[in-house]
Amino acid sequence: MFAEAIEDILRDHCTPAVVRAIEAGGSPAALWDTLASAGFLELLAPESSGGAGLPLAELFPVFALFGRYAVPVPVAQSIAARALVGEGVQLPAGLLTIAPALQRDAAGGIRCPLVPFGAIADVVLAADGQRLVLLPGAQAQHTPSGIAHSQLASLYWSDPAAAEPMAGDAAALAPMAAAMQAALLAGALTRVFEMTLQYCNERSQFGKSLGRFQAVQHQLSVMAEQVAAASIAAEAAFQDEGRTPRLLPAAMAKARASEAAPGVANTAHALHGAIGVTEEDDLQLFTRRLHEGRMAYGGESYWNRLVGESVLAGTVSLVEFVRAA
Amino acid sequence: MSELLSAFRYAALPASTQQFRAEVREFLRTSWQPPSPQLRARSWMGFDAGFSRKLAARGWVGVTLPQEYGGASMDAFSRFVLVEEMLAAGAPVAAHWIADRQSGPLINKFGTEAQRRFYLPQICAGEVFFCIGMSEPNAGSDLASVGTRAVKVDGGWKLNGRKVWTTSAQHCRYMIALVRSSGEPADRQKGLSQFIVDLKLPGVTVRPIHDLAGDAHFNEVFFDDVLLADDALIGQEGSGWAQVNAELAFERSGPERIYSSIVLLEHWIGCLRRGGNGAIHCETIGRLATHLATLRHMSIALTTRLVAGESPVVEAALVKDIGTSFEQEIPTLIAAAVAADPAADLDADLLATVFYLTQVAPTFSLRGGTREILRGMIARGLGLR
């Protein structure tokens, strides 16, 4: 139900032109206000606080849609944050993002490396050891990633007091972020696949459409397999009754989606030919996000290592482990 | 969203299968002494008629067939659980495997009442075993070009030709064979029929084929003027192509397409746990666990379609293709891990098992439809042809 409403809004208000404008430094305010005023930021807030109290399973399609439309604002992070902070905790207004990590230097300065939407976020939520903290974007030193069109930035606060402790579940941040990013990837992967399929049906060479060539067909078949696998792995992380995803399904979701991302992006570009790497073609809006999303909040090697450690530390068979995960 | 992709939505096995799973495990614990990993790694090529009969006595051969014919009238979810437990353990299910997976369901779907009453109870009792008569020396992927011929004669049909790569034919009583019953080879899919061939009939010769791993589960089967009764025909004359495709849908949609290398993987993990030297392989193990979990979700999604009465042919091809890649990766990765330290002591079972699977792994993406054929089917399912 929410998914349909969100898609209607995204189709009208998050067009490729809007994505480009915001990536170029244009104001995200109009898009943000549209999403906020429709109540979508409060999807995970409990109904007692005026939210929608959405179960996780209904959240997955919403996150996937944000990926499908290459949404250039941290709406997914802002929604996810409501499930991490304690009930009744008020989050500040504005663009809130989630930091993958927080480090303190000897002087007490705080560093959050490679924060998705770090370049435009008003507020950053991070896990500082066992507790959650909020950090003000405006007071940070921003180090841009140097990646073309990217909203990624590393942030540094020299004043240790900049971190405001927040009641909530710090341990749930990493799995929530991983599962969220896996869902964003699932949406983008599906979109890239559909664009590529359409291109291969429309573009002709040697008197027939590209899709009539066996080599092309087989690449598309493999692409479809990877997209199906990543999507179902991501969806599987959102099936629990709890407020936030469990660690193992979230780990496997992010690992599987991350692993699928470069191959799907690269095959899409291979089949689009040179037009696909131009700025004017929309494909790059999504493939750039596939590569960034693959790395954000831990890539496949990070999460697979965690899963592997869990397997080795246990005593049950792998099949049993996978069944129960 | 592409219709094909929309089939892969997450679904959980019904809670009711938990109890059944526990019963299957208990059966395995009490009725079977697991042999070495290398023998269990034969997976569903491991032939043991005694085991199949015990399983049948428990009521678990032909579980999806109707109770009135000796089956258990269980749904595809229950069969999924049964097969998953059998394969995870490396139990020797080969004898009843084909009959249970496809021959029985084919007879149930296309057979006459008399054929159902004759064959199905024997299948469910684990008394007769079936093999597949599709491939020929000149008809592998191009199945429609089969040349084995059934000519109408008084009281039945006369069969001439040969089949190849027939797993377990030397132990089976019956073969369901795809043959040409009218027209010419150039007619391809037209004029094909399926016959239930009693392999004890005069004129049938079964010759085992030895493989590179030292097993002989494949066979050549020759038909020299074999006289079949009229009631050997299954389904409609001339409907062989449609029927064989339905049979292949049964063959391709089970959970087995992800478990062919599981015994090796479990054994390797066991060795690492015992040796305490697994840390360096954490990422590999985690990745394989992630892939297995994902493939399992895809397989269960497919099973929900079967339970809904659909025939998810293209979806099954997709799961089989990505599943067999996973199965083939496992011996490659484990062999690499084993070879990483030439000075290390090697578990003898691990060595034998990884070599066995390395040698036969290419067959995973040949049997039941080659990789190239499956990818063509998926492409067609995407609307590309």
XYZ file of C-alpha atoms in Angstrom:
710
model
C 0.000 0.000 0.000
C 2.715 2.451 0.966
C 4.821 1.176 -1.887
C 2.278 2.277 -4.502
C 1.908 5.718 -2.933
C 5.665 6.162 -2.730
C 6.181 5.082 -6.308
C 3.618 7.621 -7.509
C 5.505 10.377 -5.710
C 8.925 9.223 -6.896
C 7.796 8.913 -10.485
C 6.660 12.545 -10.462
C 9.145 14.169 -8.097
C 12.334 12.109 -8.375
C 12.915 12.114 -12.096
C 16.396 11.681 -13.606
C 16.499 15.490 -14.044
C 15.879 15.962 -10.336
C 18.569 13.407 -9.477
C 21.071 15.212 -11.689
C 20.178 18.611 -10.257
C 20.671 17.496 -6.665
C 23.895 15.651 -7.495
C 25.161 18.854 -9.106
C 24.677 20.690 -5.830
C 21.114 21.864 -6.263
C 18.839 22.080 -3.240
C 17.291 18.794 -2.094
C 14.636 20.707 -0.163
C 11.741 20.312 -2.584
C 12.143 16.537 -2.873
C 12.734 16.165 0.852
C 9.709 18.222 1.799
C 7.514 16.220 -0.585
C 8.587 12.964 1.049
C 8.409 14.337 4.587
C 5.003 15.969 4.224
C 3.569 12.703 2.893
C 4.555 11.175 6.246
C 7.031 8.712 4.809
C 9.802 9.556 7.248
C 7.679 8.171 10.070
C 6.937 4.756 8.532
C 8.857 2.941 11.250
C 7.956 5.174 14.151
C 5.463 3.489 16.490
C 1.827 4.392 16.025
C 1.805 5.772 19.579
C 4.261 8.423 18.369
C 2.220 9.226 15.283
C 4.111 6.910 12.944
C 2.867 4.087 10.749
C 4.436 1.294 12.835
C 5.205 -0.533 9.609
C 6.443 -4.127 9.993
C 9.794 -4.857 8.403
C 8.314 -6.999 5.638
C 6.418 -3.985 4.301
C 9.499 -1.820 4.526
C 11.482 -3.851 2.017
C 9.495 -2.806 -1.086
C 9.697 0.839 0.028
C 13.492 0.743 0.299
C 13.732 -1.113 -2.995
C 11.741 1.671 -4.637
C 14.179 4.294 -3.367
C 16.923 2.302 -5.070
C 14.848 1.896 -8.189
C 14.503 5.691 -8.506
C 18.100 6.538 -7.506
C 16.776 8.821 -4.788
C 19.523 11.398 -4.118
C 18.561 12.108 -0.513
C 18.978 9.971 2.631
C 15.287 9.175 2.996
C 15.980 5.456 3.584
C 18.467 6.253 6.332
C 16.054 8.741 7.916
C 13.277 6.166 7.939
C 15.588 3.476 9.321
C 16.784 5.759 12.113
C 13.280 5.831 13.632
C 13.595 2.108 14.390
C 17.028 2.526 15.973
C 16.314 5.280 18.465
C 14.315 4.675 21.623
C 10.547 5.007 21.605
C 9.468 8.569 22.124
C 12.877 9.953 21.106
C 12.495 12.974 18.874
C 14.855 13.170 15.956
C 15.720 16.623 14.594
C 14.155 17.722 11.343
C 16.261 17.704 8.235
C 18.226 15.242 6.150
C 19.461 12.518 8.495
C 21.967 9.937 7.343
C 23.625 6.961 9.031
C 27.406 6.737 9.360
C 29.002 3.354 8.609
C 31.553 3.893 11.387
C 32.758 6.334 14.013
C 36.360 6.722 15.150
C 37.857 9.011 17.785
C 41.394 10.344 17.492
C 43.806 11.030 20.361
C 42.527 14.606 20.718
C 38.936 13.361 21.019
C 38.046 14.472 17.507
C 35.384 12.375 15.796
C 35.774 10.955 12.320
C 33.083 9.282 10.263
C 34.636 8.014 7.034
C 32.774 7.654 3.763
C 29.296 8.557 4.945
C 26.599 8.052 2.295
C 24.965 11.476 1.705
C 27.616 12.935 3.993
C 27.946 15.865 1.579
C 24.366 17.059 2.131
C 23.193 15.603 5.461
C 22.006 17.899 8.223
C 22.316 15.201 10.873
C 24.443 12.078 11.157
C 23.435 9.111 13.311
C 26.313 6.856 14.363
C 27.111 4.018 16.731
C 29.773 5.197 19.196
C 30.674 1.923 20.856
C 27.610 0.765 22.770
C 25.597 3.938 22.344
C 23.973 5.926 19.589
C 25.024 9.514 18.936
C 23.773 12.319 16.734
C 26.216 14.689 15.059
C 25.424 17.994 13.348
C 26.321 18.048 9.667
C 26.807 21.782 9.552
C 29.605 21.669 12.145
C 31.628 18.971 10.364
C 34.676 19.364 8.192
C 33.613 17.728 4.944
C 36.130 15.823 2.869
C 34.445 15.049 -0.445
C 35.054 11.601 -1.832
C 36.489 12.903 -5.084
C 34.066 10.636 -6.923
C 32.241 12.340 -9.790
C 28.621 13.210 -8.947
C 28.844 11.398 -5.619
C 27.210 12.555 -2.394
C 29.594 10.496 -0.304
C 31.817 12.442 2.107
C 34.074 11.797 5.071
C 33.185 13.945 8.067
C 35.267 15.202 10.965
C 34.279 16.994 14.139
C 37.120 18.381 16.204
C 34.882 19.039 19.225
C 34.116 15.797 21.112
C 31.005 17.465 22.512
C 29.523 17.625 19.051
C 28.263 14.067 19.584
C 24.874 14.089 21.301
C 24.044 10.727 22.932
C 20.708 9.232 21.908
C 18.686 6.549 23.631
C 18.381 3.566 21.325
C 19.892 0.323 20.049
C 23.440 0.922 18.827
C 23.967 -2.765 18.098
C 21.067 -2.708 15.664
C 22.570 0.056 13.539
C 24.979 -2.056 11.468
C 22.460 -4.783 10.535
C 19.757 -2.207 9.835
C 22.074 -0.197 7.582
C 23.307 -3.323 5.804
C 19.789 -4.607 5.151
C 18.616 -1.155 4.084
C 21.482 -0.833 1.622
C 20.834 -4.345 0.298
C 17.241 -3.348 -0.412
C 18.377 -0.149 -2.149
C 20.726 -2.279 -4.246
C 17.908 -4.708 -5.070
C 15.823 -1.853 -6.481
C 18.710 -0.440 -8.497
C 19.748 -3.899 -9.759
C 16.235 -4.556 -11.023
C 16.067 -1.157 -12.685
C 19.438 -1.626 -14.416
C 18.379 -5.071 -15.627
C 15.113 -3.743 -17.077
C 16.891 -0.849 -18.800
C 19.378 -3.260 -20.324
C 16.675 -5.663 -21.491
C 14.799 -2.805 -23.087
C 17.929 -1.472 -24.773
C 18.738 -4.897 -26.227
C 15.241 -5.169 -27.652
C 15.336 -1.694 -29.192
C 18.884 -1.375 -30.487
C 19.651 -3.104 -33.797
C 22.856 -4.033 -35.540
C 23.463 -6.397 -38.463
C 19.792 -6.185 -39.298
C 18.399 -7.449 -35.995
C 17.952 -6.400 -32.403
C 20.838 -7.065 -30.024
C 18.598 -9.402 -28.033
C 18.500 -11.859 -30.920
C 22.198 -12.689 -30.517
C 22.926 -15.731 -28.346
C 25.934 -14.143 -26.618
C 23.745 -11.221 -25.586
C 20.915 -13.521 -24.490
C 23.190 -15.519 -22.240
C 24.597 -12.396 -20.579
C 21.060 -11.182 -19.901
C 20.103 -14.582 -18.480
C 23.028 -14.478 -16.067
C 22.114 -10.900 -15.177
C 18.553 -12.002 -14.399
C 19.882 -14.751 -12.137
C 22.038 -12.337 -10.168
C 19.215 -9.813 -9.803
C 16.788 -12.515 -8.630
C 19.321 -13.819 -6.109
C 20.233 -10.385 -4.718
C 16.598 -9.346 -4.450
C 15.420 -12.395 -2.575
C 18.430 -12.275 -0.257
C 17.645 -8.641 0.522
C 13.970 -9.381 1.072
C 14.848 -12.246 3.409
C 16.484 -9.784 5.822
C 13.139 -8.074 6.387
C 11.047 -11.054 7.485
C 11.353 -10.945 11.245
C 8.782 -9.725 13.735
C 11.292 -7.401 15.410
C 11.803 -3.688 14.839
C 15.149 -4.186 13.132
C 16.691 -6.960 11.008
C 18.641 -9.764 12.656
C 22.371 -9.775 12.116
C 22.845 -12.957 10.041
C 20.086 -12.383 7.462
C 21.229 -8.741 7.157
C 24.828 -9.872 6.667
C 23.852 -12.356 3.964
C 21.581 -9.807 2.299
C 24.316 -7.192 2.042
C 26.940 -9.757 1.016
C 24.775 -11.223 -1.732
C 23.589 -7.888 -3.089
C 27.116 -6.456 -2.975
C 28.499 -9.461 -4.804
C 25.894 -9.129 -7.565
C 26.340 -5.386 -8.055
C 29.595 -5.045 -10.035
C 28.752 -7.850 -12.458
C 25.303 -6.471 -13.185
C 26.644 -2.926 -13.598
C 29.457 -4.083 -15.869
C 27.237 -6.294 -18.002
C 24.751 -3.448 -18.358
C 27.511 -1.225 -19.682
C 28.846 -3.962 -21.917
C 25.454 -4.382 -23.552
C 24.682 -0.666 -23.809
C 27.880 0.103 -25.628
C 29.465 3.514 -25.453
C 26.203 5.422 -25.041
C 25.859 3.879 -21.576
C 28.913 5.678 -20.177
C 27.736 9.114 -21.264
C 26.453 11.543 -18.681
C 23.335 12.196 -20.717
C 22.246 8.529 -20.645
C 20.355 7.569 -17.490
C 22.115 4.222 -17.031
C 25.006 5.799 -15.152
C 22.678 7.270 -12.533
C 22.035 3.700 -11.446
C 25.323 1.918 -12.115
C 27.246 4.520 -10.115
C 24.893 3.775 -7.244
C 25.414 0.044 -7.678
C 29.146 0.451 -7.182
C 28.810 2.853 -4.246
C 26.077 0.805 -2.642
C 28.179 -2.319 -2.951
C 30.829 -0.739 -0.768
C 28.646 1.239 1.635
C 28.154 -0.154 5.174
C 30.545 -3.028 4.471
C 31.099 -4.893 1.236
C 30.668 -8.576 0.569
C 34.003 -9.646 2.059
C 33.242 -7.907 5.360
C 29.817 -9.478 5.775
C 30.798 -12.889 4.423
C 33.632 -13.019 6.938
C 31.149 -12.355 9.714
C 28.901 -15.143 8.445
C 31.858 -17.513 8.125
C 33.023 -16.802 11.650
C 29.553 -17.580 12.890
C 29.521 -20.883 10.972
C 32.915 -21.966 12.287
C 32.099 -20.994 15.856
C 29.033 -23.220 15.851
C 28.481 -26.944 15.860
C 25.479 -27.384 13.581
C 25.712 -28.448 9.937
C 25.855 -25.711 7.324
C 22.417 -26.681 6.025
C 21.040 -26.351 9.546
C 22.851 -23.018 9.982
C 21.381 -21.666 6.762
C 17.893 -22.882 7.650
C 17.960 -21.167 10.998
C 19.727 -17.984 9.911
C 9.130 -5.637 -13.176
C 9.964 -8.567 -15.392
C 7.451 -11.363 -14.871
C 10.194 -13.916 -14.544
C 11.892 -11.973 -11.739
C 8.607 -11.428 -9.923
C 8.451 -15.185 -9.268
C 11.313 -14.868 -6.786
C 9.550 -13.283 -3.843
C 10.499 -14.506 -0.406
C 8.348 -17.299 1.031
C 8.811 -19.453 4.106
C 8.139 -23.165 4.340
C 4.888 -23.772 6.242
C 5.332 -24.376 9.972
C 3.674 -27.750 9.515
C 6.787 -29.069 7.748
C 8.826 -28.769 10.964
C 7.307 -31.906 12.428
C 7.845 -33.830 9.185
C 11.469 -32.718 9.067
C 12.035 -34.038 12.576
C 10.532 -37.394 11.567
C 12.765 -37.629 8.504
C 15.843 -36.920 10.602
C 14.824 -39.547 13.108
C 14.352 -42.050 10.280
C 17.848 -41.337 8.968
C 19.327 -41.607 12.439
C 17.780 -44.992 13.135
C 17.601 -46.632 9.696
C 20.903 -45.808 8.084
C 24.559 -46.059 8.921
C 26.245 -43.194 7.039
C 29.301 -44.371 5.089
C 32.372 -42.284 4.283
C 31.999 -38.740 2.910
C 33.268 -39.792 -0.496
C 30.480 -42.358 -0.803
C 27.851 -39.974 0.510
C 29.134 -37.378 -1.958
C 27.647 -39.540 -4.713
C 24.451 -37.806 -3.514
C 21.472 -38.877 -5.553
C 23.664 -41.168 -7.654
C 24.214 -43.364 -4.604
C 22.238 -46.562 -5.303
C 20.924 -48.713 -2.443
C 17.774 -50.692 -3.166
C 17.511 -51.759 0.476
C 17.504 -48.157 1.656
C 14.862 -47.217 -0.892
C 12.654 -50.106 0.243
C 13.016 -49.045 3.875
C 12.084 -45.507 2.928
C 9.121 -46.842 0.969
C 8.006 -48.946 3.922
C 7.933 -45.723 5.928
C 5.652 -44.289 3.249
C 8.137 -41.812 1.855
C 8.679 -42.867 -1.730
C 6.298 -41.126 -4.130
C 5.089 -38.748 -1.416
C 3.381 -36.397 -3.873
C 1.444 -39.233 -5.522
C -2.161 -39.804 -4.434
C -2.763 -41.980 -1.396
C -5.163 -44.149 -3.375
C -2.188 -45.381 -5.430
C 0.125 -45.873 -2.468
C 1.500 -42.334 -2.296
C 1.164 -39.941 0.623
C -0.739 -37.114 -1.120
C 1.808 -34.681 0.302
C 2.433 -31.293 -1.240
C 5.634 -30.013 -2.829
C 6.677 -28.325 0.439
C 6.805 -31.675 2.189
C 8.744 -33.249 -0.655
C 11.149 -30.320 -0.485
C 11.835 -31.023 3.188
C 12.227 -34.768 2.598
C 14.628 -34.286 -0.307
C 16.585 -31.591 1.517
C 17.215 -33.834 4.516
C 18.162 -36.804 2.329
C 20.620 -34.803 0.237
C 22.105 -32.912 3.184
C 22.974 -36.273 4.722
C 24.179 -37.817 1.469
C 21.669 -40.649 1.806
C 21.645 -43.182 -1.072
C 18.401 -42.266 -2.797
C 19.330 -43.168 -6.411
C 17.194 -46.298 -6.732
C 13.832 -44.618 -6.270
C 14.960 -41.122 -7.260
C 13.792 -40.955 -10.879
C 10.505 -42.728 -10.238
C 9.771 -40.487 -7.280
C 10.818 -37.270 -8.931
C 9.418 -37.615 -12.411
C 8.314 -41.030 -13.708
C 5.611 -41.487 -11.064
C 4.291 -37.930 -11.447
C 4.341 -38.372 -15.230
C 2.291 -41.580 -15.043
C -0.045 -39.898 -12.582
C -0.511 -36.937 -14.906
C -0.752 -38.614 -18.324
C -1.418 -42.280 -17.622
C -4.641 -44.264 -17.886
C -6.324 -45.424 -14.685
C -5.016 -48.914 -15.400
C -1.462 -47.618 -15.755
C -1.744 -45.659 -12.544
C -3.066 -48.694 -10.684
C -0.344 -50.910 -12.099
C 2.794 -48.797 -11.755
C 2.255 -46.294 -8.963
C 1.792 -48.733 -6.074
C 4.952 -50.577 -7.118
C 6.867 -47.291 -7.240
C 5.601 -46.275 -3.821
C 6.507 -49.672 -2.390
C 10.076 -49.248 -3.632
C 9.683 -52.460 -5.608
C 10.333 -51.150 -9.101
C 12.738 -48.501 -10.259
C 12.538 -46.290 -13.329
C 15.134 -44.663 -15.543
C 14.966 -41.852 -18.116
C 14.975 -42.596 -21.838
C 15.733 -39.291 -23.505
C 19.299 -38.793 -24.736
C 20.708 -40.740 -27.660
C 24.216 -40.733 -29.129
C 23.057 -38.223 -31.752
C 20.404 -36.467 -29.703
C 21.601 -34.722 -26.563
C 20.609 -31.087 -26.242
C 18.690 -31.449 -29.501
C 16.214 -33.833 -27.917
C 13.626 -33.412 -30.671
C 15.965 -35.193 -33.072
C 15.637 -38.566 -31.320
C 15.838 -41.466 -33.783
C 14.618 -44.425 -31.706
C 11.543 -45.584 -33.521
C 8.296 -47.291 -32.478
C 6.396 -48.798 -35.413
C 2.776 -49.907 -34.995
C 2.293 -53.667 -35.265
C -0.516 -56.076 -34.390
C -1.200 -55.841 -30.648
C 1.391 -53.193 -29.976
C 4.567 -51.545 -31.153
C 7.987 -52.643 -32.358
C 10.833 -50.615 -30.917
C 14.295 -50.137 -32.479
C 17.079 -47.776 -31.553
C 19.149 -46.839 -28.546
C 19.340 -44.550 -25.585
C 22.442 -43.347 -23.772
C 23.464 -41.685 -20.466
C 20.687 -43.651 -18.830
C 21.473 -43.472 -15.138
C 20.857 -46.692 -13.173
C 19.352 -48.544 -16.159
C 21.245 -51.659 -15.108
C 19.231 -51.721 -11.866
C 15.883 -50.537 -13.187
C 12.814 -52.453 -14.328
C 11.305 -49.736 -16.508
C 12.328 -46.855 -18.738
C 10.071 -44.077 -19.962
C 11.424 -43.490 -23.437
C 10.844 -40.627 -25.836
C 10.663 -42.094 -29.343
C 9.402 -41.288 -32.805
C 6.082 -43.002 -33.440
C 5.061 -41.355 -36.726
C 6.460 -39.090 -39.434
C 10.121 -38.364 -40.137
C 13.041 -36.946 -38.127
C 12.617 -33.671 -40.007
C 9.216 -33.316 -38.292
C 11.122 -32.783 -35.029
C 8.688 -32.193 -32.142
C 5.786 -33.618 -34.154
C 5.238 -37.379 -34.165
C 6.988 -38.165 -30.851
C 5.535 -40.385 -28.133
C 6.533 -41.754 -24.760
C 6.512 -45.466 -23.955
C 7.013 -47.314 -20.683
C 9.557 -49.955 -21.690
C 9.964 -53.082 -19.565
C 13.731 -53.543 -19.652
C 13.311 -57.304 -19.141
C 11.724 -57.726 -22.558
C 13.586 -59.680 -25.244
C 15.645 -57.388 -27.460
C 16.659 -54.998 -24.703
C 20.388 -54.840 -23.949
C 21.756 -52.686 -21.149
C 25.470 -51.891 -21.137
C 27.023 -49.908 -18.274
C 29.359 -47.010 -19.094
C 32.343 -46.433 -16.820
C 33.074 -42.855 -15.901
C 36.289 -41.014 -15.076
C 35.646 -41.336 -11.351
C 35.441 -45.119 -11.479
C 31.649 -45.392 -11.213
C 29.278 -46.963 -13.739
C 25.915 -45.377 -13.204
C 25.452 -44.363 -16.855
C 24.339 -46.929 -19.420
C 23.703 -47.481 -23.086
C 20.399 -49.219 -23.758
C 19.816 -50.956 -27.102
C 16.418 -51.890 -28.512
C 16.408 -54.622 -31.196
C 12.877 -55.383 -32.380
C 11.495 -55.050 -28.870
C 7.783 -55.850 -28.889
C 5.759 -53.510 -26.678
C 2.098 -54.069 -25.820
C -0.396 -51.332 -26.685
C -0.622 -50.286 -23.061
C 3.069 -49.432 -23.022
C 2.135 -46.120 -24.641
C 1.805 -43.415 -21.982
C -0.400 -40.444 -22.733
C -1.309 -39.587 -26.313
C 0.445 -40.831 -29.388
C 2.168 -37.825 -30.929
C 2.100 -35.846 -27.652
C 5.560 -36.977 -26.618
C 7.143 -33.549 -26.880
C 4.630 -31.815 -24.626
C 4.805 -34.720 -22.180
C 8.583 -34.827 -22.023
C 8.618 -31.103 -21.320
C 6.209 -31.641 -18.433
C 8.514 -34.410 -17.224
C 11.508 -32.072 -17.454
C 9.616 -29.487 -15.424
C 9.267 -32.120 -12.678
C 12.955 -32.966 -13.071
C 14.143 -29.383 -12.836
C 12.032 -27.940 -10.055
C 13.214 -29.966 -7.083
C 15.613 -28.682 -4.414
C 18.416 -30.955 -5.494
C 19.976 -28.461 -7.876
C 21.832 -26.755 -5.051
C 22.952 -29.709 -2.913
C 25.190 -31.829 -5.168
C 28.377 -30.732 -3.366
C 27.002 -30.274 0.137
C 28.599 -33.389 1.619
C 32.049 -32.101 0.641
C 31.342 -28.659 2.039
C 30.028 -30.033 5.335
C 33.019 -32.343 5.665
C 35.483 -29.532 4.983
C 33.840 -27.314 7.593
C 33.989 -30.212 10.027
C 37.723 -30.652 9.357
C 38.338 -26.936 9.924
C 36.336 -26.901 13.144
C 38.237 -29.926 14.466
C 41.610 -28.591 13.326
C 40.976 -25.087 14.650
C 42.560 -23.672 11.499
C 39.536 -22.276 9.744
C 40.035 -18.544 10.363
C 41.780 -17.954 7.058
C 38.792 -19.461 5.241
C 36.065 -17.480 7.009
C 35.241 -15.353 4.018
C 34.982 -18.341 1.683
C 32.781 -20.248 4.092
C 30.634 -17.192 4.675
C 30.241 -16.610 0.969
C 29.229 -20.210 0.370
C 26.766 -20.004 3.264
C 25.326 -16.779 1.826
C 24.941 -18.365 -1.584
C 23.365 -21.506 -0.152
C 20.879 -19.483 1.893
C 19.966 -17.403 -1.149
C 19.579 -20.384 -3.469
C 17.434 -22.076 -0.865
C 15.133 -19.050 -0.767
C 14.888 -19.193 -4.567
C 14.127 -22.896 -4.487
C 11.391 -22.428 -1.887
C 9.900 -19.585 -3.962
C 9.776 -22.040 -6.858
C 8.139 -24.656 -4.648
C 5.325 -22.252 -3.749
C 4.555 -22.097 -7.460
C 4.384 -25.873 -7.679
C 2.046 -25.978 -4.704
C -0.137 -23.403 -6.443
C -0.502 -25.883 -9.299
C 1.728 -24.009 -11.725
C 4.482 -25.378 -13.930
C 7.344 -22.899 -13.390
C 9.490 -24.168 -16.250
C 11.580 -21.070 -16.914
C 11.945 -20.221 -13.226
C 13.202 -23.762 -12.626
C 15.753 -23.342 -15.422
C 16.963 -20.137 -13.785
C 17.409 -21.745 -10.371
C 19.105 -24.767 -11.896
C 21.602 -22.629 -13.823
C 22.608 -20.465 -10.891
C 22.466 -23.459 -8.566
C 24.795 -25.635 -10.610
C 27.346 -22.814 -10.806
C 27.351 -22.817 -7.012
C 27.656 -26.611 -6.882
C 30.622 -26.521 -9.261
C 32.377 -23.728 -7.384
C 32.511 -25.694 -4.155
C 35.073 -28.368 -5.141
C 37.142 -25.727 -6.955
C 37.329 -23.499 -3.876
C 37.961 -26.335 -1.445
C 40.671 -27.842 -3.649
C 42.336 -24.413 -3.697
C 42.179 -24.261 0.083
C 43.614 -27.756 0.390
C 46.416 -26.933 -2.045
C 47.296 -23.697 -0.266
C 49.718 -25.432 2.039
C 51.686 -28.309 0.478
C 53.144 -29.247 3.845
C 49.828 -29.659 5.628
C 48.444 -32.998 6.721
C 45.426 -33.938 4.698
C 42.274 -35.620 5.844
C 42.092 -38.680 3.557
C 38.307 -38.473 3.258
C 38.535 -34.799 2.328
C 41.089 -35.520 -0.390
C 39.054 -38.343 -1.908
C 35.816 -36.375 -1.759
C 37.165 -33.172 -3.252
C 38.762 -35.121 -6.102
C 35.628 -37.122 -6.765
C 33.490 -33.991 -6.968
C 36.076 -32.118 -9.014
C 35.965 -34.898 -11.590
C 32.189 -35.171 -11.853
C 31.272 -31.509 -11.307
C 31.091 -30.751 -15.048
C 28.103 -33.104 -15.223
C 26.105 -30.850 -12.895
C 25.594 -28.334 -15.704
C 25.062 -30.999 -18.343
C 22.389 -33.245 -16.836
C 18.773 -32.146 -17.009
C 19.600 -29.483 -19.570
C 22.992 -27.979 -20.341
C 23.956 -24.500 -19.203
C 23.639 -23.179 -22.767
C 20.193 -24.656 -23.241
C 18.960 -23.326 -19.911
C 20.267 -19.840 -20.606
C 18.466 -19.917 -23.935
C 15.259 -20.917 -22.146
C 15.677 -18.069 -19.671
C 16.244 -15.656 -22.541
C 13.033 -16.850 -24.142
C 11.311 -16.354 -20.797
C 12.577 -12.776 -20.795
C 10.934 -12.262 -24.163
C 14.156 -12.151 -26.126
C 13.583 -14.563 -28.921
